[in-house]
Amino acid sequence: MAPGRPDRPGPLRRAHRPAGSAHPGHPGPVGGGVTRPGEIEVLRAGALTTVQDLGRPGWAHLGVPRSGALDPAALRLANRLVGNPEDAAGLEITLTGCAVRLTKAATVAVVGAEVAVRAGERPGDTGRPLSMPAGTVLRVGPARHGVRSWLAVTGGIDVPLVLGSRATDTLSGLGPRPLRDGDRLPLGVPVGEPPSVDSTVGPPPRSALHLTLRLGPRDDWFTPTALDRLLGTAYTVSPLSNRVGARLAGATLPRTVAGELPSEGIVLGAVQVPADGQPLIFLADHPTTGGYPVIGVVSDVTPLAQARPGTTVRFHGPQR
C-alpha cells in the first residue's frame, strides 16, 4: 500500500471566526464559548504542521493506526521543558517551519531539527524553554539539518480527544486535519512550572542510518539474492516519503513467490516490498493491514523522523 495523506477537515476553527464558533460541519474548539487559558493562532502553517501527542496505540483491531509524534522522545522532552505532562499534545513541524501567535503569555520549547527560532524580535534556541508574552509571534525557521521539529506550549494543545488521543492521523483522517494559515488552537490549563534548565544538547545530524532488522514474516517469499541485497547494500530515502512510510530507493528485491497474499496485519517498522521491488518502512501513520509481503521489521524507526531524501539507510541482521 502506498503512503497517502488525505486532507480531511478536523476540529479547528479559522482565525476570523469569533471565539467559540464552530468550524463548518464540526463542533469547534473544546469548550466553545467558555473562556480558555489561551490560544495559538497559526500565521504560517508551512509544508505540513500537525497536532501530535504520543498517539493512540491499541486500536489496530479496529483498523486505526497508532499515529502520534514520529519521534516520541523529542515531544516528551519539549513537554518537560515547559512543565507539561509528557503526553501533552504539541505541534509537529515539517521541513519549512511555521509561525504562530500566542494570545496569552506562555512558555514554549522547540526540539528536533536544527532550525532558527525567534520569539518576537528575540532569537531563541532549540532545546531551551522560551518565555512568550501575550501577543508574541513565534517563528520556527526551515530545517537546516533534519526534517521535523516539535513545539510544546504551556498547557498543551487542547483539541478534542479522538479514541484517547489528540494526534492528527494523515492516513485515516482521525484527529484534527493538518494546520492551515488562520487556524486557532485552544490551549489547556497549565499543570506545572517549567523546570530550571537552560538548554539541552541534541544528537548531531546523521548522514547515514543503520537500522536493525528482524526478518519475517514473509522473508521466505524472497530469493537469497534479495536477502543479500537488503542486508548488504545501501538504500536512500526517497522524496516520496511521509508520515505513513519511508520509501527507499536502491537494489530491487526479487521474489520466489508470484502473486499477492491476502491482507495481513502491519506493525510499526514493517518493511513491505511492493510490486516494484523497492522496500518501504512503515512509520506512525501506517495502515493496519496490507497485501504486499513484509520481508522484515525494523526495531526502531525513530531515526527516520529526521531522514531527508537522499539519506543513506543500511539494514543489519538477520535476527528472527
Short mmCIF file of C-alpha atoms in Angstrom, two decimals:
data_model
loop_
_atom_site.label_atom_id
_atom_site.label_comp_id
_atom_site.label_asym_id
_atom_site.label_seq_id
_atom_site.Cartn_x
_atom_site.Cartn_y
_atom_site.Cartn_z
CA MET A 1 0.00 0.00 0.00
CA ALA A 2 1.45 3.35 -0.95
CA PRO A 3 1.68 6.11 1.66
CA GLY A 4 -1.05 8.73 1.38
CA ARG A 5 -2.18 11.90 3.09
CA PRO A 6 -5.92 12.55 2.90
CA ASP A 7 -6.79 16.11 3.85
CA ARG A 8 -9.91 15.84 5.99
CA PRO A 9 -11.33 18.70 8.00
CA GLY A 10 -10.94 18.48 11.74
CA PRO A 11 -11.93 20.26 14.93
CA LEU A 12 -10.12 23.56 14.25
CA ARG A 13 -11.54 26.96 13.50
CA ARG A 14 -10.37 29.81 11.33
CA ALA A 15 -8.80 32.93 12.84
CA HIS A 16 -11.55 35.26 11.62
CA ARG A 17 -14.27 33.35 13.48
CA PRO A 18 -15.27 34.63 16.92
CA ALA A 19 -14.22 32.58 19.91
CA GLY A 20 -16.49 29.60 20.46
CA SER A 21 -17.90 29.48 16.92
CA ALA A 22 -17.71 26.15 15.15
CA HIS A 23 -15.78 25.31 12.02
CA PRO A 24 -18.33 24.40 9.30
CA GLY A 25 -19.55 20.87 9.90
CA HIS A 26 -17.51 20.46 13.11
CA PRO A 27 -18.05 21.18 16.79
CA GLY A 28 -15.30 23.83 17.09
CA PRO A 29 -12.75 24.03 19.91
CA VAL A 30 -13.25 22.24 23.18
CA GLY A 31 -15.44 24.31 25.46
CA GLY A 32 -16.69 26.65 22.74
CA GLY A 33 -18.00 29.86 24.31
CA VAL A 34 -16.04 29.21 27.53
CA THR A 35 -13.03 31.34 28.50
CA ARG A 36 -9.91 29.42 27.56
CA PRO A 37 -6.40 29.63 29.07
CA GLY A 38 -5.26 30.94 25.69
CA GLU A 39 -4.95 30.06 22.03
CA ILE A 40 -2.37 29.62 19.31
CA GLU A 41 -3.13 31.48 16.09
CA VAL A 42 -1.45 29.91 13.06
CA LEU A 43 0.05 32.66 10.91
CA ARG A 44 2.05 30.38 8.60
CA ALA A 45 1.41 26.67 8.67
CA GLY A 46 4.33 25.66 6.45
CA ALA A 47 4.56 22.50 4.37
CA LEU A 48 2.98 20.20 6.96
CA THR A 49 2.29 21.09 10.59
CA THR A 50 0.10 18.74 12.60
CA VAL A 51 -1.09 18.29 16.17
CA GLN A 52 0.63 15.28 17.72
CA ASP A 53 0.83 13.62 21.10
CA LEU A 54 2.01 10.08 21.89
CA GLY A 55 -0.67 8.59 19.64
CA ARG A 56 -3.49 6.10 20.00
CA PRO A 57 -1.96 2.60 20.22
CA GLY A 58 -4.23 -0.34 20.91
CA TRP A 59 -6.85 0.24 18.20
CA ALA A 60 -5.31 -1.75 15.34
CA HIS A 61 -8.08 -4.36 15.65
CA LEU A 62 -10.46 -1.60 14.50
CA GLY A 63 -8.18 -0.54 11.65
CA VAL A 64 -6.88 2.57 13.47
CA PRO A 65 -3.12 3.33 13.25
CA ARG A 66 -1.21 4.50 16.32
CA SER A 67 -0.17 7.84 14.78
CA GLY A 68 1.49 10.29 17.22
CA ALA A 69 4.85 12.08 17.07
CA LEU A 70 7.38 10.43 14.77
CA ASP A 71 9.99 11.00 17.49
CA PRO A 72 8.16 10.48 20.81
CA ALA A 73 11.30 11.23 22.85
CA ALA A 74 11.59 14.68 21.25
CA LEU A 75 7.98 15.53 22.09
CA ARG A 76 8.43 14.25 25.66
CA LEU A 77 11.47 16.47 26.09
CA ALA A 78 9.70 19.54 24.69
CA ASN A 79 6.82 18.96 27.11
CA ARG A 80 9.15 18.56 30.09
CA LEU A 81 10.87 21.84 29.20
CA VAL A 82 7.57 23.76 29.51
CA GLY A 83 6.20 21.92 32.56
CA ASN A 84 3.64 19.76 30.72
CA PRO A 85 2.90 16.06 31.20
CA GLU A 86 4.98 14.12 28.70
CA ASP A 87 1.88 13.02 26.76
CA ALA A 88 0.54 16.55 26.19
CA ALA A 89 -0.22 17.47 22.58
CA GLY A 90 2.14 19.77 20.70
CA LEU A 91 2.88 20.64 17.09
CA GLU A 92 4.98 18.56 14.71
CA ILE A 93 6.55 20.96 12.16
CA THR A 94 7.92 19.61 8.88
CA LEU A 95 10.91 20.99 6.99
CA THR A 96 9.78 24.54 6.08
CA GLY A 97 8.95 25.82 9.57
CA CYS A 98 5.92 27.79 10.73
CA ALA A 99 4.84 30.97 12.54
CA VAL A 100 2.28 31.19 15.35
CA ARG A 101 1.00 33.87 17.74
CA LEU A 102 0.06 33.23 21.37
CA THR A 103 -2.94 35.09 22.78
CA LYS A 104 -1.72 34.70 26.38
CA ALA A 105 1.69 34.55 28.00
CA ALA A 106 3.20 31.07 27.95
CA THR A 107 6.44 29.11 27.88
CA VAL A 108 7.35 27.29 24.69
CA ALA A 109 10.09 24.87 23.64
CA VAL A 110 11.18 23.65 20.20
CA VAL A 111 13.02 20.31 19.98
CA GLY A 112 14.21 18.31 16.98
CA ALA A 113 15.70 19.51 13.71
CA GLU A 114 18.29 22.29 13.59
CA VAL A 115 16.19 25.42 13.00
CA ALA A 116 16.28 29.12 13.75
CA VAL A 117 13.81 30.17 16.46
CA ARG A 118 12.61 33.72 17.13
CA ALA A 119 10.28 34.86 19.90
CA GLY A 120 9.15 38.21 18.57
CA GLU A 121 12.42 40.06 17.88
CA ARG A 122 14.43 37.86 20.26
CA PRO A 123 16.48 34.96 18.89
CA GLY A 124 15.92 31.67 20.66
CA ASP A 125 17.42 28.19 20.71
CA THR A 126 16.12 24.72 20.16
CA GLY A 127 16.01 22.56 23.27
CA ARG A 128 15.55 25.60 25.50
CA PRO A 129 12.40 26.95 27.21
CA LEU A 130 11.39 30.41 25.97
CA SER A 131 9.10 32.84 27.76
CA MET A 132 6.49 34.30 25.40
CA PRO A 133 4.47 37.39 26.42
CA ALA A 134 0.88 37.57 25.18
CA GLY A 135 0.68 38.51 21.52
CA THR A 136 4.24 37.42 20.74
CA VAL A 137 4.88 35.75 17.38
CA LEU A 138 6.99 32.59 17.48
CA ARG A 139 8.79 31.86 14.22
CA VAL A 140 10.34 28.45 13.58
CA GLY A 141 12.57 28.61 10.51
CA PRO A 142 13.24 26.00 7.83
CA ALA A 143 15.22 22.94 8.94
CA ARG A 144 18.94 23.33 8.22
CA HIS A 145 19.60 19.74 9.29
CA GLY A 146 16.94 17.10 9.86
CA VAL A 147 13.28 17.32 8.88
CA ARG A 148 10.93 17.74 11.84
CA SER A 149 10.63 19.85 14.99
CA TRP A 150 8.23 19.51 17.91
CA LEU A 151 6.76 22.59 19.57
CA ALA A 152 5.37 22.36 23.09
CA VAL A 153 3.39 25.17 24.76
CA THR A 154 2.46 25.54 28.43
CA GLY A 155 -0.83 23.69 28.99
CA GLY A 156 -0.60 21.67 25.78
CA ILE A 157 -2.90 21.90 22.77
CA ASP A 158 -6.45 21.13 23.87
CA VAL A 159 -8.21 19.98 20.71
CA PRO A 160 -10.82 17.23 21.24
CA LEU A 161 -9.73 13.70 22.04
CA VAL A 162 -10.45 11.03 19.42
CA LEU A 163 -10.04 7.48 20.76
CA GLY A 164 -7.99 8.87 23.63
CA SER A 165 -5.58 10.97 21.56
CA ARG A 166 -5.38 14.43 20.00
CA ALA A 167 -3.00 13.26 17.26
CA THR A 168 -3.52 14.02 13.58
CA ASP A 169 -3.59 10.80 11.56
CA THR A 170 -2.74 11.73 7.97
CA LEU A 171 -3.77 8.31 6.61
CA SER A 172 -7.22 7.80 8.15
CA GLY A 173 -8.10 11.45 8.81
CA LEU A 174 -8.73 10.94 12.53
CA GLY A 175 -8.00 13.89 14.77
CA PRO A 176 -7.59 17.49 13.60
CA ARG A 177 -6.64 17.99 9.97
CA PRO A 178 -3.19 19.37 9.08
CA LEU A 179 -2.99 23.04 10.02
CA ARG A 180 -3.76 25.91 7.66
CA ASP A 181 -2.96 29.59 7.87
CA GLY A 182 -5.52 31.30 10.11
CA ASP A 183 -6.39 28.29 12.29
CA ARG A 184 -6.72 28.77 16.04
CA LEU A 185 -5.88 26.05 18.55
CA PRO A 186 -7.07 26.16 22.18
CA LEU A 187 -4.50 25.67 24.94
CA GLY A 188 -5.09 23.62 28.06
CA VAL A 189 -4.69 24.62 31.68
CA PRO A 190 -1.04 24.60 32.88
CA VAL A 191 -0.38 21.87 35.45
CA GLY A 192 3.23 22.59 36.42
CA GLU A 193 6.09 25.04 36.25
CA PRO A 194 8.86 24.77 33.65
CA PRO A 195 11.98 23.12 35.12
CA SER A 196 15.12 25.08 35.92
CA VAL A 197 17.04 24.12 32.80
CA ASP A 198 18.89 26.47 30.45
CA SER A 199 19.33 24.22 27.43
CA THR A 200 19.64 20.67 26.22
CA VAL A 201 22.04 19.24 23.68
CA GLY A 202 20.57 17.20 20.85
CA PRO A 203 22.40 14.50 18.88
CA PRO A 204 24.33 15.58 15.78
CA PRO A 205 22.56 15.02 12.44
CA ARG A 206 23.25 11.66 10.85
CA SER A 207 24.31 11.31 7.22
CA ALA A 208 23.69 7.55 7.27
CA LEU A 209 21.24 5.43 9.25
CA HIS A 210 21.95 1.89 10.44
CA LEU A 211 18.69 0.10 11.22
CA THR A 212 18.39 -3.25 12.99
CA LEU A 213 16.11 -5.62 11.06
CA ARG A 214 14.32 -8.73 12.25
CA LEU A 215 13.47 -10.90 9.24
CA GLY A 216 9.93 -12.19 8.66
CA PRO A 217 7.16 -12.99 8.50
CA ARG A 218 7.42 -13.25 4.66
CA ASP A 219 11.18 -13.35 4.05
CA ASP A 220 10.66 -16.82 2.54
CA TRP A 221 8.83 -15.11 -0.34
CA PHE A 222 12.16 -13.64 -1.46
CA THR A 223 15.23 -15.09 -3.13
CA PRO A 224 18.59 -15.45 -1.37
CA THR A 225 19.80 -12.67 -3.68
CA ALA A 226 17.09 -10.38 -2.30
CA LEU A 227 18.18 -11.01 1.29
CA ASP A 228 21.83 -10.43 0.37
CA ARG A 229 20.91 -7.13 -1.28
CA LEU A 230 18.72 -6.00 1.60
CA LEU A 231 21.41 -6.66 4.19
CA GLY A 232 24.48 -5.94 2.09
CA THR A 233 23.77 -2.82 0.06
CA ALA A 234 22.87 0.79 0.82
CA TYR A 235 19.47 2.36 0.13
CA THR A 236 18.50 6.02 0.08
CA VAL A 237 15.37 7.72 1.41
CA SER A 238 13.00 8.70 -1.41
CA PRO A 239 11.35 12.15 -1.70
CA LEU A 240 8.01 10.29 -1.73
CA SER A 241 8.34 9.51 1.99
CA ASN A 242 5.90 10.93 4.56
CA ARG A 243 4.37 10.15 7.97
CA VAL A 244 2.88 6.92 6.61
CA GLY A 245 6.14 5.42 5.48
CA ALA A 246 9.73 5.97 4.38
CA ARG A 247 10.14 4.82 0.79
CA LEU A 248 13.62 3.62 -0.10
CA ALA A 249 15.44 3.52 -3.43
CA GLY A 250 18.15 1.02 -4.27
CA ALA A 251 18.60 -2.58 -5.30
CA THR A 252 15.35 -4.35 -6.15
CA LEU A 253 14.33 -7.37 -4.08
CA PRO A 254 13.29 -10.30 -6.34
CA ARG A 255 10.69 -12.76 -5.08
CA THR A 256 10.34 -16.53 -5.28
CA VAL A 257 6.54 -16.41 -4.84
CA ALA A 258 4.49 -14.71 -7.53
CA GLY A 259 1.13 -13.05 -6.95
CA GLU A 260 -0.17 -11.43 -3.78
CA LEU A 261 -1.16 -12.73 -0.38
CA PRO A 262 -4.39 -11.89 1.46
CA SER A 263 -4.12 -8.73 3.53
CA GLU A 264 -2.49 -9.30 6.90
CA GLY A 265 -1.50 -7.18 9.86
CA ILE A 266 1.07 -4.38 9.60
CA VAL A 267 3.09 -3.10 12.55
CA LEU A 268 5.26 -0.04 13.11
CA GLY A 269 8.60 -0.59 11.36
CA ALA A 270 7.33 -3.26 8.97
CA VAL A 271 9.43 -3.37 5.77
CA GLN A 272 6.96 -4.03 2.99
CA VAL A 273 8.05 -4.73 -0.59
CA PRO A 274 5.57 -3.55 -3.24
CA ALA A 275 5.50 -4.78 -6.83
CA ASP A 276 8.41 -2.54 -7.89
CA GLY A 277 10.73 -4.41 -5.51
CA GLN A 278 11.74 -1.27 -3.56
CA PRO A 279 11.37 -1.56 0.24
CA LEU A 280 9.06 0.72 2.23
CA ILE A 281 9.39 1.16 6.02
CA PHE A 282 6.08 1.93 7.73
CA LEU A 283 6.00 4.81 10.22
CA ALA A 284 3.48 6.19 12.73
CA ASP A 285 0.52 6.66 10.35
CA HIS A 286 0.93 3.21 8.77
CA PRO A 287 -2.10 1.17 7.68
CA THR A 288 -3.06 -1.70 9.95
CA THR A 289 -3.22 -4.26 7.12
CA GLY A 290 -1.52 -4.71 3.76
CA GLY A 291 -1.33 -7.14 0.86
CA TYR A 292 2.32 -6.87 -0.13
CA PRO A 293 4.79 -9.20 1.64
CA VAL A 294 6.68 -7.91 4.69
CA ILE A 295 10.30 -9.05 4.49
CA GLY A 296 11.19 -7.87 7.99
CA VAL A 297 10.56 -5.40 10.80
CA VAL A 298 12.85 -2.55 11.91
CA SER A 299 13.20 -2.44 15.69
CA ASP A 300 13.45 1.38 15.99
CA VAL A 301 12.16 3.75 13.30
CA THR A 302 12.80 6.95 15.29
CA PRO A 303 15.92 7.95 13.27
CA LEU A 304 13.77 8.11 10.13
CA ALA A 305 11.87 11.09 11.58
CA GLN A 306 14.84 13.31 10.64
CA ALA A 307 15.93 11.48 7.46
CA ARG A 308 15.92 13.80 4.47
CA PRO A 309 15.55 12.50 0.92
CA GLY A 310 18.89 11.06 -0.14
CA THR A 311 19.87 9.91 3.37
CA THR A 312 21.69 6.56 3.26
CA VAL A 313 19.98 3.64 5.00
CA ARG A 314 21.63 0.30 5.79
CA PHE A 315 19.95 -2.71 7.38
CA HIS A 316 21.67 -5.02 9.85
CA GLY A 317 20.59 -8.53 10.82
CA PRO A 318 19.22 -11.03 10.32
CA GLN A 319 17.53 -11.96 13.53
CA ARG A 320 14.31 -13.96 13.84
#
